[in-house]
Amino acid sequence: MQSTYEYVERQNGSSQYDESSLIGYNMHAARYVKSSLPFDNGNPFIEALPRPRMDMTEISAAYQRNISLSSIEKRKEMPFYYKLAEINLLRQVRFPLTFHRELEEQMYLALLNSYRNRHIRFVGDDSILEGNEGAGTNAGFSLLGYSGCGKSSSLEILLSNYPQVIVHDGNTTAKFTQIVYLVVSCLANSSFRAMYDSIGTAIDKALGISNNLYRKYISSGRNLGEKSDRIRELVEKFGIGCIIFDEIQLIDFASTKENSFESLLTLANKTKVAIVAVGTEDAYDKMFNTKLRTGRRLGPTISGHAYCENREYVNYLLSQLFKYYWTDKPITLTQEIQDTFYEVSRGIVDQIIGIYIFLQVELIKDNTIKVNSAFINRVVNKYYPGLQKLLEDLQNPLDEAERIRILREGNNRFEDMLSSEKQKMNASEIIKYMEDSETKKKNELRDELVSEISDYMDEFNVESILNAVNAELNLKCNAEAGKSELRKKIIQRLKKISDTKSNNQKKEKKEKGSLLINMKKDVLS
């Protein structure tokens, strides 16, 4: 296919879109890079896509997220609350995981397959991107793994490489608004019907529509079939490349019929939109029913927790995490510590970080504690009681749900600790301030001024006088002023307020009088 648009050059293998512009903005003018495959040349919906990040330099740059800490000297002098606040930043740390390269590749392939099997069709003045139903079944993919293994955070970084909406201006190719991807976050106990409505919400969000236009349009469908037809219309209207269903384990499968999923897969087959499922393996089995034809229709499966079995890799994660510390010196990462951390986390990155956070909390309370197997187990039993028993069978959905509950409660405990320490710090600062000799003098002066002026100007209530006193005391120019000078300024301020109030009342009375005169004239006339 011969292109009718101009190509741009990728700089040093980067995306054709300015990376900074992808943050916070959904819509971008199309920029085309010639495909390395002649088959895709001239397909604007493919050549406007950024290439995946495939080499380790790109993967590391994208998926490694470090945090900046205060200097060691400052950390030593920090109040406990500020240490806790910094420790909590560990939640933002990200590491390149073993499935990231495969994730980048499968996302790009899913979009390629989606746009290869479609063609522009003009309907009046509009154009739609229609699927070739005779073409091979479209392939998406699934990202499955234990909760906390890094699936959702990895998905967020993956999508940061793509503009969500690409606008083809129509100068050199058909004018078209292309939605590259939609993310539908499954809600707890939601039905498949609600999930379809959420697709409308995702379209509204992608296009910056605030009045729920497309959600209402899909939601008003009388049944699942009508909703599906309306989604098909919107997939074709906006050339949606893939629909990503995140956290599929939250769906209420007890109230969801299998034909709902068949409807979704039929939609994918007709429109060629790629379907991506992200969640736990158990939820995937329930959602798509592990029949050969269903598995084939959804595409390959990426294991999000395979790295958890790789002890060498888990030890690497620990070595990176142990670089962050709030004690006098870092912890020496011994074989005993590595083995114990693996026993209490099974290598799940979010669990490793959570345990390490509480380990640091205990150490800044008492830095004489020796970090060994016994200490780590005490920390786990204190903040995540019952967790270790549940790690024996991670494939059991009931145990998995209970594990997530325990982790959530532990994390909430940290937030409560943070809030409590902030209150203590505030109380300490209040006491220190109120007991300060200069503060005491200032408060005594304030009380004397309020008392004296209240006797002198009894037309003002105490609150008004106190406000005037505070206003003058807080002025920098009055820092060295004596009591008599301050008293004079406060009285002047109050008189000015009184005069302004009196003038306003006179003006209001005059305006009311004029209004009454005019009303009488109107009646008489």
Tab-separated table of N, CA, C and O in Angstrom, residues 25 32 49 207 256 389 428 431:
chain	number	residue	atom	x	y	z
A	25	TYR	N	-1.992	14.525	28.604
A	25	TYR	CA	-2.738	14.875	27.400
A	25	TYR	C	-3.129	13.600	26.666
A	25	TYR	O	-2.311	12.701	26.457
A	32	TYR	N	3.673	10.028	11.523
A	32	TYR	CA	3.826	8.717	10.899
A	32	TYR	C	5.302	8.340	10.753
A	32	TYR	O	6.122	9.144	10.324
A	49	LEU	N	1.487	4.686	15.113
A	49	LEU	CA	1.751	4.119	16.438
A	49	LEU	C	3.239	4.186	16.785
A	49	LEU	O	4.087	3.933	15.922
A	207	LEU	N	-11.811	10.982	25.260
A	207	LEU	CA	-12.110	12.113	24.389
A	207	LEU	C	-12.309	13.418	25.152
A	207	LEU	O	-12.574	14.460	24.544
A	256	THR	N	-22.892	-13.599	36.641
A	256	THR	CA	-22.507	-13.338	35.259
A	256	THR	C	-22.604	-14.617	34.442
A	256	THR	O	-21.991	-15.619	34.790
A	389	LYS	N	0.749	-18.295	56.582
A	389	LYS	CA	-0.005	-19.520	56.341
A	389	LYS	C	-0.678	-19.503	54.977
A	389	LYS	O	-0.794	-20.529	54.300
A	428	SER	N	3.262	18.554	69.808
A	428	SER	CA	4.573	18.929	70.337
A	428	SER	C	4.956	20.340	69.906
A	428	SER	O	5.474	21.126	70.709
A	431	ILE	N	2.832	22.928	71.854
A	431	ILE	CA	3.320	23.095	73.231
A	431	ILE	C	4.613	23.909	73.243
A	431	ILE	O	4.794	24.829	74.051
